[in-house]
Tab-separated table of C-alpha atoms in Angstrom:
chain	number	residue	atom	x	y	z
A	1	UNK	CA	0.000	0.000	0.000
A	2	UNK	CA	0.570	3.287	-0.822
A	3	UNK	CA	2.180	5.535	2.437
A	4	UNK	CA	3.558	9.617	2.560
A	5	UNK	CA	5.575	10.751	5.020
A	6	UNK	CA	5.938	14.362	5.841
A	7	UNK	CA	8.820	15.581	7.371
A	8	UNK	CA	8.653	18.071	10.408
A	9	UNK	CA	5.085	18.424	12.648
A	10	UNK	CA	5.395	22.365	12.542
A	11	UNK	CA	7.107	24.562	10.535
A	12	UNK	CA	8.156	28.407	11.332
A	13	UNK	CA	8.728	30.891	9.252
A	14	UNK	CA	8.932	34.424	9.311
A	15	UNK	CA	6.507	36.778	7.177
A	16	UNK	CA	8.062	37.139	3.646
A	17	UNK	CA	10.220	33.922	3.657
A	18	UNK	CA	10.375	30.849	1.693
A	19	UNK	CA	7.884	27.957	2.960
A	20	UNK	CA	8.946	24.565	2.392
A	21	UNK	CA	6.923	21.734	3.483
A	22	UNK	CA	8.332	17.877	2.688
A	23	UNK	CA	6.785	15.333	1.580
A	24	UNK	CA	8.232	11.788	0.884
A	25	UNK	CA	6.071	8.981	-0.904
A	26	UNK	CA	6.785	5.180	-0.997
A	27	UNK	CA	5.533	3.473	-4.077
A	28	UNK	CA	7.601	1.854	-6.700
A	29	UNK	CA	5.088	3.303	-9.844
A	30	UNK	CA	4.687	7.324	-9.515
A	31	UNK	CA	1.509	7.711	-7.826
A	32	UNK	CA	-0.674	10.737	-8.110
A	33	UNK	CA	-0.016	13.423	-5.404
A	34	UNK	CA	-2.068	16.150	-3.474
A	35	UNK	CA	-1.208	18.881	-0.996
A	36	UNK	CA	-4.575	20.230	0.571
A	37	UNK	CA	-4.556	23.123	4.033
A	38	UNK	CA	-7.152	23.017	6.378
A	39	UNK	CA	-7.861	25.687	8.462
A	40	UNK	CA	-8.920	25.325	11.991
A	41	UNK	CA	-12.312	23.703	12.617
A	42	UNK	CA	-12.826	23.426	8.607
A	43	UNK	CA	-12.321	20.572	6.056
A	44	UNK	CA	-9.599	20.680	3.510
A	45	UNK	CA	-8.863	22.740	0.410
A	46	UNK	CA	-7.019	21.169	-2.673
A	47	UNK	CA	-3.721	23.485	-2.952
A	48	UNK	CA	-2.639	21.858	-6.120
A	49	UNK	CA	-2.186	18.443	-7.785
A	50	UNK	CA	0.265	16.106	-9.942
A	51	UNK	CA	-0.910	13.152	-11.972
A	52	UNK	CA	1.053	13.310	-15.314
A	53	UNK	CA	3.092	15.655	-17.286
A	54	UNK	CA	5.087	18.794	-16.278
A	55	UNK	CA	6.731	18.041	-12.418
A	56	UNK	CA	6.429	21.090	-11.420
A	57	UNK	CA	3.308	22.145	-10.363
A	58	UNK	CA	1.323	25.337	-9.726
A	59	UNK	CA	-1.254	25.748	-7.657
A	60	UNK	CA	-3.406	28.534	-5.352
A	61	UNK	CA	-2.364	30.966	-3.389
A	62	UNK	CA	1.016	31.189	-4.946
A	63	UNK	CA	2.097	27.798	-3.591
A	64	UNK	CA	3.497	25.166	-6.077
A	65	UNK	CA	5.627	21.887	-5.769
A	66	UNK	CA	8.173	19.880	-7.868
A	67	UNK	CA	7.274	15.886	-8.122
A	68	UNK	CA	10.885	14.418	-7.850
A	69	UNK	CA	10.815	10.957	-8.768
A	70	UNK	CA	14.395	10.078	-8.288
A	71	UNK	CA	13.576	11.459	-4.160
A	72	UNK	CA	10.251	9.978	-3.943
A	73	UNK	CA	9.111	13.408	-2.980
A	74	UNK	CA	6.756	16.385	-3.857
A	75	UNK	CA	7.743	19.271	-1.567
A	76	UNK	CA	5.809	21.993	-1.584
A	77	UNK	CA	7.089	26.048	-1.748
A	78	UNK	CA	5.962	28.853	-2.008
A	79	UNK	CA	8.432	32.068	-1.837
A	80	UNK	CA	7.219	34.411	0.343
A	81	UNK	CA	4.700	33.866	3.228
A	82	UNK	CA	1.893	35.232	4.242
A	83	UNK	CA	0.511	35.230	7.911
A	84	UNK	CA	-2.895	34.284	5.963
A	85	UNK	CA	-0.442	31.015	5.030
A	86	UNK	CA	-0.555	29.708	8.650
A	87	UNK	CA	-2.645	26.601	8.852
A	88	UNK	CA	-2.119	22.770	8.793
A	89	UNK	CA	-0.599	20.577	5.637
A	90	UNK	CA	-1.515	17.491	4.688
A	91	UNK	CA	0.008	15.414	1.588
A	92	UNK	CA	-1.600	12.534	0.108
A	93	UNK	CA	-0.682	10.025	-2.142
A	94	UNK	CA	-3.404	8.300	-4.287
A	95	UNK	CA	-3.583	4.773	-3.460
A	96	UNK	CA	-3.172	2.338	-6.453
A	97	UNK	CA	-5.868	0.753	-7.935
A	98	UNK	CA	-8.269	2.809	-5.774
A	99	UNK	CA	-9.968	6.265	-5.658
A	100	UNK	CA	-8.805	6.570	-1.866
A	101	UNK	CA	-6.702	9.381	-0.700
A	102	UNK	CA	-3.853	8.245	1.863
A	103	UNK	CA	-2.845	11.334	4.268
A	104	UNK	CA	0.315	12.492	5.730
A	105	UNK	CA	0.172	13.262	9.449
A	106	UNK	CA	0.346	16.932	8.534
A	107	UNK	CA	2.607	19.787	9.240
A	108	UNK	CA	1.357	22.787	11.397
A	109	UNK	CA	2.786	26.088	9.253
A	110	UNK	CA	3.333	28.861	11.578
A	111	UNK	CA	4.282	32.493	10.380
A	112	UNK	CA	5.231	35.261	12.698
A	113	UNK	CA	5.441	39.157	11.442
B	1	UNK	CA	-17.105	26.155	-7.511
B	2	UNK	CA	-18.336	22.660	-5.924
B	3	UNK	CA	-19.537	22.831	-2.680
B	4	UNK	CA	-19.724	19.840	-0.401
B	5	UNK	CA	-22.098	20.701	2.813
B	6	UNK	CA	-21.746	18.931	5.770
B	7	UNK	CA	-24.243	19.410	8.920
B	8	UNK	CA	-24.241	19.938	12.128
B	9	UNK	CA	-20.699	21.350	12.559
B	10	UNK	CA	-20.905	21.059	16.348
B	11	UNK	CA	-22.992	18.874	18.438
B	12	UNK	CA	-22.568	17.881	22.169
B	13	UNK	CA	-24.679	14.362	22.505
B	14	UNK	CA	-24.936	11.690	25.632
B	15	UNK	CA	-22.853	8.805	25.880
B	16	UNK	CA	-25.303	6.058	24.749
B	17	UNK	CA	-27.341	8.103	22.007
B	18	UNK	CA	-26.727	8.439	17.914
B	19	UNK	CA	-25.718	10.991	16.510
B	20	UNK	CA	-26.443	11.931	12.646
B	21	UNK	CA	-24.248	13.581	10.310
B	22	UNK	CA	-25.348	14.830	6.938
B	23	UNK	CA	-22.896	15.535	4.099
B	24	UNK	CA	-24.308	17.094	1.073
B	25	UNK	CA	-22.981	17.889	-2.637
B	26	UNK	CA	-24.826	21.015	-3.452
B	27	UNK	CA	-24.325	21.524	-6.974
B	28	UNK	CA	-22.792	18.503	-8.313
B	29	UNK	CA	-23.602	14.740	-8.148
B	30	UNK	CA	-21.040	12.895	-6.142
B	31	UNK	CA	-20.768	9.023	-7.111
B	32	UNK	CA	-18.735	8.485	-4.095
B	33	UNK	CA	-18.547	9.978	-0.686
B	34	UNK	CA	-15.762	9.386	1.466
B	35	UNK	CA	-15.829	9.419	4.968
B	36	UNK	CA	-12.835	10.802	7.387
B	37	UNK	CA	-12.108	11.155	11.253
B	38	UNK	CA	-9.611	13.483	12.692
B	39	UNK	CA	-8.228	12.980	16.166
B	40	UNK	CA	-6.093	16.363	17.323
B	41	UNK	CA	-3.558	17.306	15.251
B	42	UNK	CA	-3.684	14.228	13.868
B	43	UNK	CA	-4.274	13.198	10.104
B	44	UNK	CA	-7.142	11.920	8.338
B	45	UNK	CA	-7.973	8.839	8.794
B	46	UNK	CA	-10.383	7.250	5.841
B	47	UNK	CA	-13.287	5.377	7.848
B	48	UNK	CA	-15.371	3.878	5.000
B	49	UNK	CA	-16.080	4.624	0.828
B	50	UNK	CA	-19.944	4.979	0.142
B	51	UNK	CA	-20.949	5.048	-3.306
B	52	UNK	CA	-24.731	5.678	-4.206
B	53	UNK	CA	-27.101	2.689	-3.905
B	54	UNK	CA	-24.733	0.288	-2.536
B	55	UNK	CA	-23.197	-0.601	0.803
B	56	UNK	CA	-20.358	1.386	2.354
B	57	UNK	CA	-16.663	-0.254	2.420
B	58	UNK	CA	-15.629	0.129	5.663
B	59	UNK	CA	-11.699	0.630	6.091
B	60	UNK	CA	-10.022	-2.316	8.462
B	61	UNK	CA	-11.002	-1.703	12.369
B	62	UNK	CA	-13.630	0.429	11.859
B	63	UNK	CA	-16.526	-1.234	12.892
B	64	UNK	CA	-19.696	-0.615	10.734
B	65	UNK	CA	-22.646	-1.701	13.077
B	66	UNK	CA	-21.024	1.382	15.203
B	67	UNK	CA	-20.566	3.779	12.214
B	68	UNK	CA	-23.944	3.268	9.984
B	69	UNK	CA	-23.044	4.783	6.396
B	70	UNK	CA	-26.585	5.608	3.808
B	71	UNK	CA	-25.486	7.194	0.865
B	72	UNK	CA	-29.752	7.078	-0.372
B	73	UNK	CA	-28.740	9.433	-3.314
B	74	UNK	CA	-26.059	11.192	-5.502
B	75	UNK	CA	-26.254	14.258	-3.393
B	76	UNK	CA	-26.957	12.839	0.403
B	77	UNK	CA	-24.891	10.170	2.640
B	78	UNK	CA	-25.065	10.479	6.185
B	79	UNK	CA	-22.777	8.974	8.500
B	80	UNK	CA	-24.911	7.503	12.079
B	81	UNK	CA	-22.537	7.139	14.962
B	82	UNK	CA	-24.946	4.689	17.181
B	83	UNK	CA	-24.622	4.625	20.907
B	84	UNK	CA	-22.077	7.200	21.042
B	85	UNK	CA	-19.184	6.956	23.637
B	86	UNK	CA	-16.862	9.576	24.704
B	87	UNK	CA	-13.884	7.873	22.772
B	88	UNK	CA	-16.011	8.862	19.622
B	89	UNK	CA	-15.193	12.147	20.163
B	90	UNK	CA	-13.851	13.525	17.308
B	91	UNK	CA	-13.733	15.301	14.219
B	92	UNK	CA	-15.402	13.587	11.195
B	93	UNK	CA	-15.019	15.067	7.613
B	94	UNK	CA	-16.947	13.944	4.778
B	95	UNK	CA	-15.519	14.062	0.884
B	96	UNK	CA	-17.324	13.799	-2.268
B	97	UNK	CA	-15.989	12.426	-5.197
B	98	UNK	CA	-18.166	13.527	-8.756
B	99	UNK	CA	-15.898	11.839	-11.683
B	100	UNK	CA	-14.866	8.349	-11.154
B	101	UNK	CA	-11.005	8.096	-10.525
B	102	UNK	CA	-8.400	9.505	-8.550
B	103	UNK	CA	-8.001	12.175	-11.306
B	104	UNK	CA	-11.835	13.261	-10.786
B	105	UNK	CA	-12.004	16.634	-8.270
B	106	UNK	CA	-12.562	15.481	-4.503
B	107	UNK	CA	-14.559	18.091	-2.315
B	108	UNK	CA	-14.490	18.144	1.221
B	109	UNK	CA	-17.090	19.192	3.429
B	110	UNK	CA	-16.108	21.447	6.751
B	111	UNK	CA	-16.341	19.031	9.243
B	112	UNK	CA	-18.467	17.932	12.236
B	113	UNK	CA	-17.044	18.308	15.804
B	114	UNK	CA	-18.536	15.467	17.684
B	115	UNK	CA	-18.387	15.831	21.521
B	116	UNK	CA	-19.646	13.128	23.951
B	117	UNK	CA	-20.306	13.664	27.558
């Protein structure tokens, strides 16, 4: 079975600084991936997808990530934060064969002014 | 764009009474509806996969006579937590899936925070 691992429970960063969030996957055929924030007491919002094509991939709110196949990972960036940013991370890895979404534990994104 | 509602968002119950959570797609029809609980700051956990007309799958240790999944339409499944017990505190999130595949858009609703006393 599919299974994503993201690195780091809470992330800092300052207003204006790069965000990077990791995320690992373990599957021998590239899977599709998903980064999705969820603010408190809310469900989760799709931040951007990869499934075929072009690695690196754009999504909202200025965020995008590269799908690395040779690291097993899909980090996601973005280059300058916001304090609108701060909320919780999850990446999920599609799981083969299926239409189910397996989650990453999430990583808490602080930013301070 | 696609809206997935999902009612109550808060309810306080009894330990030993159900509890019914509705997850709606408002302006789409969602073949499958996924169903998620959240301990804190913890991840989603999938519970079971409902798809219209047919009985839920239920994912491995969740037990379904506990967690009673209808999905009577392409726009309705509710999600019955039956004699509720303060370990089923939590907070459940429904999906809603309107293409088949992976690939299709997946919608979530906002969440229900279930609290039993």
């Amino acid at each position: 079975a599919q299974s994503v691992t993201q690195l780091g429970s809470h992330v800092s960063v300052s207003e204006g600084a790069l965000v990077l969030l990791r995320c690992n996957y373990s599957s021998s055929v590239p899977p599709y991936l998903f980064w999705y924030v969820q603010y408190p007491n809310q469900g989760l919002q799709l931040l951007l997808k990869y499934t075929t094509g072009a690695t690196l991939v754009k999504g909202i709110n200025g965020f995008e990530a590269e799908f690395k196949k040779s690291e097993t990972s899909f980090h996601l960036t973005k280059p300058s934060a916001h304090m609108s940013d701060a909320a919780e991370y999850f990446c999920a890895v599609s799981d083969i064969g299926t239409d189910k979404l397996i989650f990453g534990t999430g990583t808490r994104l602080q930013v301070f002014p | 764009g696609a809206v997935v509602s999902q009612h109550p968002s808060r309810v306080i119950c009894k330990s030993g009474t159900s509890v019914k959570i509705e997850c709606r797609s408002l302006d789409f029809q969602a073949t499958t509806m996924f169903w998620y609980r959240q301990f804190p700051k913890q991840s989603l956990m999938l519970m079971a996969t409902s798809n219209e007309g047919s009985k839920a799958t239920y994912e491995q240790g969740v037990e379904k006579d506990k967690f009673l999944i209808n999905h009577a339409s392409l726009t309705l499944s509710t999600l019955t937590v039956t004699s509720a017990h303060p370990e089923d505190s939590s907070f459940y999130i429904c999906s809603a899936r309107w293409g088949p595949g992976v690939n299709s858009p997946l919608h979530f609703g906002n969440g229900t925070r279930l609290t039993v006393t």
